[in-house]
mmCIF file of C-alpha atoms in Angstrom:
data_model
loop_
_atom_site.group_PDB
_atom_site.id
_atom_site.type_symbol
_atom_site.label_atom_id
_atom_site.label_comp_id
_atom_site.label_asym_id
_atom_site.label_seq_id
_atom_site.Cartn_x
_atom_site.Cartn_y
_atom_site.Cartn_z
ATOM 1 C CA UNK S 1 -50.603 61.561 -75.473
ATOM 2 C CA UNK S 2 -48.020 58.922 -75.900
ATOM 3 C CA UNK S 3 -45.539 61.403 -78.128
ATOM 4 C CA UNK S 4 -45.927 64.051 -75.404
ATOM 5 C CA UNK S 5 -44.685 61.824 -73.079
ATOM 6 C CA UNK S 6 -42.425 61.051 -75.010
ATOM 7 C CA UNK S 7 -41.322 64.245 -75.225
ATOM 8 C CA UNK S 8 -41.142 65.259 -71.806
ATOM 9 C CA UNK S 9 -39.404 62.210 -70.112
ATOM 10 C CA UNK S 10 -36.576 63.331 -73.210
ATOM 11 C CA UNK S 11 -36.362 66.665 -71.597
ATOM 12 C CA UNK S 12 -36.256 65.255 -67.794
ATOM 13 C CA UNK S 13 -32.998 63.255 -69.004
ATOM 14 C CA UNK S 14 -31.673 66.159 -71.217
ATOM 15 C CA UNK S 15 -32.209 67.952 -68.196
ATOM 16 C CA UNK S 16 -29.240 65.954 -65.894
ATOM 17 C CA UNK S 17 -26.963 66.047 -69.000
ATOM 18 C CA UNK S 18 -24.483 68.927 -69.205
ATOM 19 C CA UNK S 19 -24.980 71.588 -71.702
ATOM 20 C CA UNK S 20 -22.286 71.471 -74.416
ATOM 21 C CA UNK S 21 -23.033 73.104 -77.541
ATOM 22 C CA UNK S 22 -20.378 73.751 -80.378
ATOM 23 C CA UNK S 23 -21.423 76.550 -83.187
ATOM 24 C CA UNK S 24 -20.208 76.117 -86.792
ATOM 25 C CA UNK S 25 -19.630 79.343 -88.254
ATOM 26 C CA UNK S 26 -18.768 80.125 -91.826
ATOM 27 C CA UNK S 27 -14.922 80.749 -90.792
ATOM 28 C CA UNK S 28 -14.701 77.557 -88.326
ATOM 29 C CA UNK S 29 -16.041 76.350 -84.730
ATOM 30 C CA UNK S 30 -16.529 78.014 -81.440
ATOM 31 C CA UNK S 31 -15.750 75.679 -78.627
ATOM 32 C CA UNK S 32 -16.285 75.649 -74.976
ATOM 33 C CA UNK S 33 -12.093 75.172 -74.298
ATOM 34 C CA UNK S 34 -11.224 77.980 -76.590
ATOM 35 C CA UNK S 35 -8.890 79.367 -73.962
ATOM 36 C CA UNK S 36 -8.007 76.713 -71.967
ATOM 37 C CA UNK S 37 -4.777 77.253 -73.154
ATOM 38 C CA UNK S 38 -4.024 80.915 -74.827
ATOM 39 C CA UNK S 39 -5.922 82.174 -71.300
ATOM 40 C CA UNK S 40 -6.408 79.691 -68.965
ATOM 41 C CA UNK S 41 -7.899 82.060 -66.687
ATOM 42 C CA UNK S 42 -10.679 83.549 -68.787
ATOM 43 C CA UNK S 43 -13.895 82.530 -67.742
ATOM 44 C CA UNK S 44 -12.520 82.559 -64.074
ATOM 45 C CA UNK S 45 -11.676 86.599 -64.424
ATOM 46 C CA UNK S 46 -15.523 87.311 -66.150
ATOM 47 C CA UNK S 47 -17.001 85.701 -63.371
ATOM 48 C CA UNK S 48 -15.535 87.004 -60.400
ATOM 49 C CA UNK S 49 -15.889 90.608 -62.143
ATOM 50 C CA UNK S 50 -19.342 89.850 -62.776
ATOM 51 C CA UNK S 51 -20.136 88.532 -59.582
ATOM 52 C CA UNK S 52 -18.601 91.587 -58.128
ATOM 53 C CA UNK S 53 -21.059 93.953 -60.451
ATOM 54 C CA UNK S 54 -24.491 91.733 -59.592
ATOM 55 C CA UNK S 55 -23.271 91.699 -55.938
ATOM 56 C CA UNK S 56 -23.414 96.011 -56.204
ATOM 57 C CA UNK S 57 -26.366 96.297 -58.349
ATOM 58 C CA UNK S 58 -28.590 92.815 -59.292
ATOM 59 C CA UNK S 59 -30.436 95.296 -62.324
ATOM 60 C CA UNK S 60 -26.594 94.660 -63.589
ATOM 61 C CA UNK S 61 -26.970 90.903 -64.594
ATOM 62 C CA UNK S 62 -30.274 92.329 -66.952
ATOM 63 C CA UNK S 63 -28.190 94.822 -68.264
ATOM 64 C CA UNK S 64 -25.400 92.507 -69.290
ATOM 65 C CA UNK S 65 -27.688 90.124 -70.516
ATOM 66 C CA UNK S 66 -29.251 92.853 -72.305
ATOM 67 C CA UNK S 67 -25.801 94.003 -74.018
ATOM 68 C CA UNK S 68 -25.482 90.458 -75.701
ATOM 69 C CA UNK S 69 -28.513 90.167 -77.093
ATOM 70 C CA UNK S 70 -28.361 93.490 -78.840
ATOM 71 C CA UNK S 71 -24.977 92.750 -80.062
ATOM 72 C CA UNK S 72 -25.880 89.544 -81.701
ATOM 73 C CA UNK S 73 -28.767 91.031 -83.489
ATOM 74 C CA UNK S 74 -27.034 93.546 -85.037
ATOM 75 C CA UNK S 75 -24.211 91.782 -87.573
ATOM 76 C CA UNK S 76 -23.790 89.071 -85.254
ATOM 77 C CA UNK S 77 -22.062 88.556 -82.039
ATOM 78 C CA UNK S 78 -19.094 90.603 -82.695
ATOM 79 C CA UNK S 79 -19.221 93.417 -80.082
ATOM 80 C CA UNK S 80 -19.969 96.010 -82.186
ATOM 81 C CA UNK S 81 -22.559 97.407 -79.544
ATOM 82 C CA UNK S 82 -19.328 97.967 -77.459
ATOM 83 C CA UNK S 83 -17.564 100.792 -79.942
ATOM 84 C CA UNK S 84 -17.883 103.985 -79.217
ATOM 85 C CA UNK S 85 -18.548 106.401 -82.154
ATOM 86 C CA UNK S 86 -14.879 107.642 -83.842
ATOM 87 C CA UNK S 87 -13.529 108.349 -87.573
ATOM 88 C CA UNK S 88 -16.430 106.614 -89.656
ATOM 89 C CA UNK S 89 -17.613 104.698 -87.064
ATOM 90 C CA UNK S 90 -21.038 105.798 -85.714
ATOM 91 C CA UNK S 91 -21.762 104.146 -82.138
ATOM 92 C CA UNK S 92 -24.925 101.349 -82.031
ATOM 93 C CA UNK S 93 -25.075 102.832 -78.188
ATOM 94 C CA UNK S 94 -26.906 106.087 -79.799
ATOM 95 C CA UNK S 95 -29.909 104.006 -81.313
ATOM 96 C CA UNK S 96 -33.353 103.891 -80.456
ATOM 97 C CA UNK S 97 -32.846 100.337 -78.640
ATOM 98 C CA UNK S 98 -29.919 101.447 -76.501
ATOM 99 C CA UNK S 99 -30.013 105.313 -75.661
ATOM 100 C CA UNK S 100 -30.230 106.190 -72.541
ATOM 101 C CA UNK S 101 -30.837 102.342 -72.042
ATOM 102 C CA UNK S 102 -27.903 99.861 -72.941
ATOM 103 C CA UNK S 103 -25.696 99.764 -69.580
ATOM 104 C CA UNK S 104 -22.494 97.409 -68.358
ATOM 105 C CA UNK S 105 -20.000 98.961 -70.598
ATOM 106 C CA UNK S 106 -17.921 99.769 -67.620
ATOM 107 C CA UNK S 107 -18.133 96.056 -66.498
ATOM 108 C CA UNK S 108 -17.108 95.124 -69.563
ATOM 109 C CA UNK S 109 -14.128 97.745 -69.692
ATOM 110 C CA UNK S 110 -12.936 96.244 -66.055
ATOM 111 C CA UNK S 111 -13.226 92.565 -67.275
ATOM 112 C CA UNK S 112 -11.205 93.542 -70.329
ATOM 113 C CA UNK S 113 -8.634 95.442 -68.740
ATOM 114 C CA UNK S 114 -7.911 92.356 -66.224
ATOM 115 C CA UNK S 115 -8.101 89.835 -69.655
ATOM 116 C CA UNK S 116 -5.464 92.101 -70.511
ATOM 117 C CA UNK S 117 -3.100 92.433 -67.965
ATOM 118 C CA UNK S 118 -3.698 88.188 -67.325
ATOM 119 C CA UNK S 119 -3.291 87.155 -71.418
ATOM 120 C CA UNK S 120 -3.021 90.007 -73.707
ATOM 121 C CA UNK S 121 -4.584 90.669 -77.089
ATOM 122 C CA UNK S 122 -6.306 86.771 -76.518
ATOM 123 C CA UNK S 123 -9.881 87.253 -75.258
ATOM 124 C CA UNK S 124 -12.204 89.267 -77.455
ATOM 125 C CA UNK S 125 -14.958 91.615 -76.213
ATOM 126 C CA UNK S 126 -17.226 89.419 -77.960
ATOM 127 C CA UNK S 127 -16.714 86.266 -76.462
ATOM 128 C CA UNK S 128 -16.698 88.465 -72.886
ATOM 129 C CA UNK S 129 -20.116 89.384 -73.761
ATOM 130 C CA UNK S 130 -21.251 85.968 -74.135
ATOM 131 C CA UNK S 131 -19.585 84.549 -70.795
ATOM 132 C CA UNK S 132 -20.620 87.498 -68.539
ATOM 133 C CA UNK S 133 -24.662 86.944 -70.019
ATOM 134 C CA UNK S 134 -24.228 83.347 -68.730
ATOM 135 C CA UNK S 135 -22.687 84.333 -65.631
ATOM 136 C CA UNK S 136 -25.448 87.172 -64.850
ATOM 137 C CA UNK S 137 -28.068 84.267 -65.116
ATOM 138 C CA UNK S 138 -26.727 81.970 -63.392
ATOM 139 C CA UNK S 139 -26.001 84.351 -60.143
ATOM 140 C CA UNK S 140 -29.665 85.231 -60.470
ATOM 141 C CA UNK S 141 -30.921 82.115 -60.053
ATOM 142 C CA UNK S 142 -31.019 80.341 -63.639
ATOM 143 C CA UNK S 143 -29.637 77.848 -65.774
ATOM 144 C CA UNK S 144 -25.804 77.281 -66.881
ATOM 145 C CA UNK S 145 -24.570 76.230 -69.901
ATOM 146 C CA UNK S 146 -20.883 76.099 -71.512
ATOM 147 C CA UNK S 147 -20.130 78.657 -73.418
ATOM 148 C CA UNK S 148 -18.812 77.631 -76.918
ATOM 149 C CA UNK S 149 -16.167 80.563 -77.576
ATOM 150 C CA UNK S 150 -13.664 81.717 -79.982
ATOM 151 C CA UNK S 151 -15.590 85.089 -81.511
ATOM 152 C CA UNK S 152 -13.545 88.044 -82.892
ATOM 153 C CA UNK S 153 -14.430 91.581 -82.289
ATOM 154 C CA UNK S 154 -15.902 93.583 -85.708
ATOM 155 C CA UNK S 155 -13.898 96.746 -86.935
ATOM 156 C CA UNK S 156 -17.468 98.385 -87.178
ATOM 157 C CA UNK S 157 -20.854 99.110 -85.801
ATOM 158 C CA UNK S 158 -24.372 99.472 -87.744
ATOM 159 C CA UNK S 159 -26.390 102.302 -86.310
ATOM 160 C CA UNK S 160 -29.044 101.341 -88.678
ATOM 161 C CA UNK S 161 -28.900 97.647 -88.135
ATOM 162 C CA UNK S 162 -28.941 98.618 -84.110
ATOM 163 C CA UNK S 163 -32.484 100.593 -85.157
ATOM 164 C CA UNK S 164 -33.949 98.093 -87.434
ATOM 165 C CA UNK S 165 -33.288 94.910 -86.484
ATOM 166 C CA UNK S 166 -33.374 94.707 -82.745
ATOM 167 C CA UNK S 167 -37.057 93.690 -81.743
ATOM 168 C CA UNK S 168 -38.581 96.522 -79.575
ATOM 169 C CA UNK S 169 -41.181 96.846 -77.083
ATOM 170 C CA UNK S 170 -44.092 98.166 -79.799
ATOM 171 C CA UNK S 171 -43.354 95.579 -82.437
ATOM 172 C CA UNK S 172 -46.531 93.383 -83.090
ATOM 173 C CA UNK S 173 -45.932 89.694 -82.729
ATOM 174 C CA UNK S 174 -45.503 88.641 -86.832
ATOM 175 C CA UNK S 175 -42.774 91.981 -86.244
ATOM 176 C CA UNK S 176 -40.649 90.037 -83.581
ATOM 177 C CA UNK S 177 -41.243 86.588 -85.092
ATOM 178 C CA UNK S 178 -39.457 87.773 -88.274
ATOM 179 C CA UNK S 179 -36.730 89.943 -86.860
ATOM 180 C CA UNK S 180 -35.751 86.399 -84.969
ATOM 181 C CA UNK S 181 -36.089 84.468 -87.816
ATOM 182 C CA UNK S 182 -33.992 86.794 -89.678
ATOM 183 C CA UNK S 183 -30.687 85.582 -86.842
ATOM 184 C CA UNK S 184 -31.846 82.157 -87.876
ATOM 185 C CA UNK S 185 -33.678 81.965 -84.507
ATOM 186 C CA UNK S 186 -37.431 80.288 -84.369
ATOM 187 C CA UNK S 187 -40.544 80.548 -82.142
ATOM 188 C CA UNK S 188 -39.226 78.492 -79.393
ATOM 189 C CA UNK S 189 -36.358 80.679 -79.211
ATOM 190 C CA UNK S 190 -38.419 83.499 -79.260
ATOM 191 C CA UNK S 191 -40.223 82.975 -76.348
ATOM 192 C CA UNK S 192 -37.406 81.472 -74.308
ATOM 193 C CA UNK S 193 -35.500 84.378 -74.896
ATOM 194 C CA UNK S 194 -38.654 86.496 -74.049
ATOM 195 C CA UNK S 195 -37.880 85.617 -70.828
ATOM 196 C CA UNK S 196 -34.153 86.216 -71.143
ATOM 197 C CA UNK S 197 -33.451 89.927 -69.179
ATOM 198 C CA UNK S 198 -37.596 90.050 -68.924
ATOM 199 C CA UNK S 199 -37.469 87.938 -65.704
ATOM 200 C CA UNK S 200 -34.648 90.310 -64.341
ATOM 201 C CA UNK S 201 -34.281 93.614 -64.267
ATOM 202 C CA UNK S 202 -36.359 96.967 -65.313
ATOM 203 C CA UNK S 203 -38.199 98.567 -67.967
ATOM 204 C CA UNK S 204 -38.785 102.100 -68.287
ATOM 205 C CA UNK S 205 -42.206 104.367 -68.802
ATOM 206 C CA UNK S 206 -41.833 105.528 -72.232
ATOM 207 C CA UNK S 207 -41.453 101.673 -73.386
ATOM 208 C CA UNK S 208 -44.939 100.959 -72.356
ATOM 209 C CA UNK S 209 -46.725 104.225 -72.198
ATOM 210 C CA UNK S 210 -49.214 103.190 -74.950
ATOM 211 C CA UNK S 211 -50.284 100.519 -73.412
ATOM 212 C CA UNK S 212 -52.040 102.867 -70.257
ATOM 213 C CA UNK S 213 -53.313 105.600 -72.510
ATOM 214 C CA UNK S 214 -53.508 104.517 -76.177
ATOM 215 C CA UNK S 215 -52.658 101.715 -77.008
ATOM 216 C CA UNK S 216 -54.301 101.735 -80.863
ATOM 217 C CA UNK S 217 -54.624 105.699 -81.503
ATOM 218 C CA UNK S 218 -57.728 105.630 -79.945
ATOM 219 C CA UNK S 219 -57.577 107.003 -76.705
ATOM 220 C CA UNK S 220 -57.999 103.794 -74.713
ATOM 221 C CA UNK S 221 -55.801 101.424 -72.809
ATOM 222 C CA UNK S 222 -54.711 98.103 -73.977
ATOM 223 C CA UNK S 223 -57.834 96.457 -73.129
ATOM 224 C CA UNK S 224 -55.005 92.276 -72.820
ATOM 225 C CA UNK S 225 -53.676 94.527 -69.277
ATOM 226 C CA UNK S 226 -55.244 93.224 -66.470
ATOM 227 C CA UNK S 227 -57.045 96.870 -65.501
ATOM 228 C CA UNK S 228 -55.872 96.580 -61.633
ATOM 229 C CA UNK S 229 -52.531 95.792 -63.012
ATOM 230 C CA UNK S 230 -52.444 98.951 -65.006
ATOM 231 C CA UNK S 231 -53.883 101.296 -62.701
ATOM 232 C CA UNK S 232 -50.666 100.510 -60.502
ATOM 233 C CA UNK S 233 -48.345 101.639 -63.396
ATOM 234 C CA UNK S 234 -50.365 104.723 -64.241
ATOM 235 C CA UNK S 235 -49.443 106.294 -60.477
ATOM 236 C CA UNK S 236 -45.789 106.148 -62.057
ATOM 237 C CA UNK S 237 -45.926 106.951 -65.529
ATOM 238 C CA UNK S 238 -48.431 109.280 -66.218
ATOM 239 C CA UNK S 239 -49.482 110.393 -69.677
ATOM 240 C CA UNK S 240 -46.395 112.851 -69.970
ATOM 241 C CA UNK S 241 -42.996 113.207 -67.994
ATOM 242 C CA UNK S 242 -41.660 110.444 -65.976
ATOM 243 C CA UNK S 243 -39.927 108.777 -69.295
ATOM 244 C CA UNK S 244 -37.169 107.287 -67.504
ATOM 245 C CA UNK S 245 -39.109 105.751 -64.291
ATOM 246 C CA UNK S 246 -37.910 102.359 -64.017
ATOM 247 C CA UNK S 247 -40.826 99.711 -63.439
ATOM 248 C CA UNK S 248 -39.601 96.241 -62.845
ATOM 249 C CA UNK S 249 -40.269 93.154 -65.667
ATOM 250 C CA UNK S 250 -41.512 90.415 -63.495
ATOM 251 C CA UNK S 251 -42.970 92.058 -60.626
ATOM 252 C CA UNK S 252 -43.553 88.821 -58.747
ATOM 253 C CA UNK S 253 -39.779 88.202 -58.645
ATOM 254 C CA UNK S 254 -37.692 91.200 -60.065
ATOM 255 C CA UNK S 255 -34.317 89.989 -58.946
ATOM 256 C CA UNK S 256 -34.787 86.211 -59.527
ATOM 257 C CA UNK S 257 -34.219 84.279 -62.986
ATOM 258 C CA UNK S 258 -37.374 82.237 -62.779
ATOM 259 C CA UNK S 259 -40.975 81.594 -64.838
ATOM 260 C CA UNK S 260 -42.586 84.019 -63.319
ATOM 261 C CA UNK S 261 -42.303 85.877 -66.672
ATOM 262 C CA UNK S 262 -44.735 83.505 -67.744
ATOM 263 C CA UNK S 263 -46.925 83.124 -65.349
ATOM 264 C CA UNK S 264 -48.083 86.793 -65.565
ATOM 265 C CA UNK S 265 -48.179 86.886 -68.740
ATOM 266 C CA UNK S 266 -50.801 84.477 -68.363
ATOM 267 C CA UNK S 267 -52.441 86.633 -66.097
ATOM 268 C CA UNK S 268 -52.635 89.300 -68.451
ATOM 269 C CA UNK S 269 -49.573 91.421 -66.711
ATOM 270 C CA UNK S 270 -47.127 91.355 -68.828
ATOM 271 C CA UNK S 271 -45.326 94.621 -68.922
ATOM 272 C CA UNK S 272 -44.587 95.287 -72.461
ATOM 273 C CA UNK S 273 -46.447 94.837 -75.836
ATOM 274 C CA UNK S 274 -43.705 92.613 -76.891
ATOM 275 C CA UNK S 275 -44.547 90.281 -73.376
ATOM 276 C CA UNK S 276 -48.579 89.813 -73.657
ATOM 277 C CA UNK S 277 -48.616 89.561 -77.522
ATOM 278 C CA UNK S 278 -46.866 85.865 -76.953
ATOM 279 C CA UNK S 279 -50.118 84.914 -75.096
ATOM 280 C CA UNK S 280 -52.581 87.130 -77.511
ATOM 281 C CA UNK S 281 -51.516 87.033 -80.789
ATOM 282 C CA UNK S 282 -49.864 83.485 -81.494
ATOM 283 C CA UNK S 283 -51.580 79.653 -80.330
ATOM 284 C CA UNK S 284 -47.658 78.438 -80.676
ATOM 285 C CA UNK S 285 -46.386 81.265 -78.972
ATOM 286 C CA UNK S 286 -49.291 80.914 -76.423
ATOM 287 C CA UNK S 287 -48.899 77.047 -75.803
ATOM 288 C CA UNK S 288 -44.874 77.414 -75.318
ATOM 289 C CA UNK S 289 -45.831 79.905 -72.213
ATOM 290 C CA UNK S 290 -48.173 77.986 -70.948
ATOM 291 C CA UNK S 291 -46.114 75.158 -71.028
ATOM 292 C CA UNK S 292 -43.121 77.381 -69.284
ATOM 293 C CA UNK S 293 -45.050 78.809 -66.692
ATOM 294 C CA UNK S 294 -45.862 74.840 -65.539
ATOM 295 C CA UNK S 295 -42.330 74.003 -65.627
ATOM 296 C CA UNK S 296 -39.271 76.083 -64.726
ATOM 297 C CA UNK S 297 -37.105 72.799 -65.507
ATOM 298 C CA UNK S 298 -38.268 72.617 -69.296
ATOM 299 C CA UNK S 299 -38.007 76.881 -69.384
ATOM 300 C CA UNK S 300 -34.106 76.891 -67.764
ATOM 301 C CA UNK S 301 -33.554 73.511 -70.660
ATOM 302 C CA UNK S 302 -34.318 75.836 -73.549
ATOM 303 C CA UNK S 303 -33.585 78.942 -72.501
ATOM 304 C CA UNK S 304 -29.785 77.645 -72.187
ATOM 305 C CA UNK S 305 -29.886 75.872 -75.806
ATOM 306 C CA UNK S 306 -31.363 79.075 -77.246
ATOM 307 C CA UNK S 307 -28.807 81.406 -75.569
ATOM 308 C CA UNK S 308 -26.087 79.125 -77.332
ATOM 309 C CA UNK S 309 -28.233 79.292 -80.702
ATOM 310 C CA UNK S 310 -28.169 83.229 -80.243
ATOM 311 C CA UNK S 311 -24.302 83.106 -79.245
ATOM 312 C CA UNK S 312 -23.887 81.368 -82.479
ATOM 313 C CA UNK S 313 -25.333 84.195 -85.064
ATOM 314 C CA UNK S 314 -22.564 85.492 -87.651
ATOM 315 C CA UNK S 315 -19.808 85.319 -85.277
ATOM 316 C CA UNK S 316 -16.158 86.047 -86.802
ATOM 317 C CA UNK S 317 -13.848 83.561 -86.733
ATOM 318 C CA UNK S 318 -10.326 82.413 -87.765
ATOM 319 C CA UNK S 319 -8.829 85.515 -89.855
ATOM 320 C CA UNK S 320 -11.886 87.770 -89.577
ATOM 321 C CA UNK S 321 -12.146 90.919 -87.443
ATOM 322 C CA UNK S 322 -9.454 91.431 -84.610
ATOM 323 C CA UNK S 323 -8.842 91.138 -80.717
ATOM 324 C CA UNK S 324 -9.856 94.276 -79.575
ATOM 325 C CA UNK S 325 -7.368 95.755 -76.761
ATOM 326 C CA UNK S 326 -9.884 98.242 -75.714
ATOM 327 C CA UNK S 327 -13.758 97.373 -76.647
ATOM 328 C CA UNK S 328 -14.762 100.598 -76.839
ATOM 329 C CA UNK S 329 -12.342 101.460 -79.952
ATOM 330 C CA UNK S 330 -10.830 99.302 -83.280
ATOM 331 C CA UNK S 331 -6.875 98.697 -82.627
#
């Protein structure tokens, strides 16, 4: 009792400190005032664009979100998600993960072209992915953090990496736990980042299809879906067609970065396989949501140290890679 007190009054002070995290890469450091300099402007461009793009559409801070993650799990955060395919290059946009699914690349074009015009050839598409996934959660309602910065943009995409190491909706729970600890990422990241774009934004029927209909080749439902819960999502996405109906994440609060995540997990509606398995098939897992769904302070705390832990994975540095000009193409 006396260590998990402990523990929590550390968190309640952590919690009034600001969040300033430096990464240590092979190549060198990424720090917050990376451009305070070269681009003085930087962070101030991102977030007005940003703002601008949430303001339009709120699914858009998910979607950006969305983009960083699934560039730093595939050869670290170097924006290879952003390429499209040319020469040898194969895009990571046509993979199972992001087909018809990754959006924000026009975003990302518009905050690049005014990074441009403001300091050219000095801001990479990288580090724009990691400031515009911090500005899409804090405009919906979640934590901040500083952004430690100074990533270089990769000269190539992996359409295989993009199909095999992103966690997906299907994967059991030892699945995701391993592709995570793969990135050098742990179980408390995990489930923090569970709740990453799965508080905001959309998923669509064909990701969790199984789960109404058959969930282990047997004909039946996924007997951890609360059954009044389910019956809802079967009058839009029946058993065939309707593959790209859009069902919101956390229905409690679609367009708010909060614990609801949690809390309906807990009451078996989580939307995806990938959402109730951190409840059913893990006591860590299962104490960490519990513990998140009691506390939004404590789930905004970690979720900002693990986004900087994720921001962190293989990023190029110093000599390595380039400054794209355009992030959809190599210089």
């Amino acid at each position: 009792m006396a260590q998990l007190m402990s523990f929590l009054i550390a968190f309640s002070l952590l919690a009034f400190a600001p969040l300033c995290f430096c990464g240590k890469s092979s190549s060198g450091y990424l720090y917050p005032q990376f451009y305070d300099h070269s681009c003085p402007k930087a962070q101030e461009i991102v977030q007005c664009i940003v703002a601008k793009a949430v303001a339009k559409e709120t699914r858009m801070a998910a979607s950006l979100l969305r983009l960083h993650f699934h560039d730093c799990f595939v050869k670290g955060c170097d924006a290879s998600i952003l390429l499209d395919s040319s020469g040898s290059i194969i895009s990571e946009k046509r993979s199972n993960p992001n087909r018809n699914s990754a959006r924000g690349f026009e975003v990302i074009d518009e905050i690049k072209s005014a990074l441009e015009k403001e300091c050219p050839q000095t801001v990479s598409c990288a580090d724009i992915l990691a400031l515009a996934a911090r500005d899409s959660t804090v405009l919906t309602g979640g934590p901040s953090w500083e952004v430690p910065l100074g990533r270089r943009d990769s000269k190539g995409a992996s359409l295989s990496g993009s199909n095999n190491d992103i966690p997906a909706p299907n994967n059991t729970f030892q699945t995701i736990l391993t592709k995570f600890k793969l990135q050098g990422l742990d179980i408390v990241d995990l489930v923090a980042l569970s709740g990453r774009s799965h508080t905001i934004g959309n998923a669509r029927c064909t990701s969790f299809r199984q789960r109404l209909y058959n969930q282990s080749g047997n004909g039946q439902p996924d007997n951890t879906l609360d059954e009044s819960y389910a019956a809802q999502l079967r009058m839009g996405c029946p058993r065939s067609g309707g593959d790209q109906n859009l069902f919101f994440l956390d229905f409690v609060s679609p367009t708010k970065f909060d614990n609801s995540y949690f809390k309906n997990i807990l009451a078996s509606k989580g939307l995806l396989n990938s959402d109730q398995v951190l409840s059913t098939k893990n006591e860590a897992s299962m104490e960490l949501v519990k513990k998140y769904a009691e506390n939004n302070d404590l789930f905004f705390q970690q979720f900002a140290k693990s986004m900087v832990k994720m921001g962190n994975i293989s990023p190029l540095t110093g000599n390595r890679g380039e400054i794209r000009r355009n992030c959809r193409r190599i210089n």
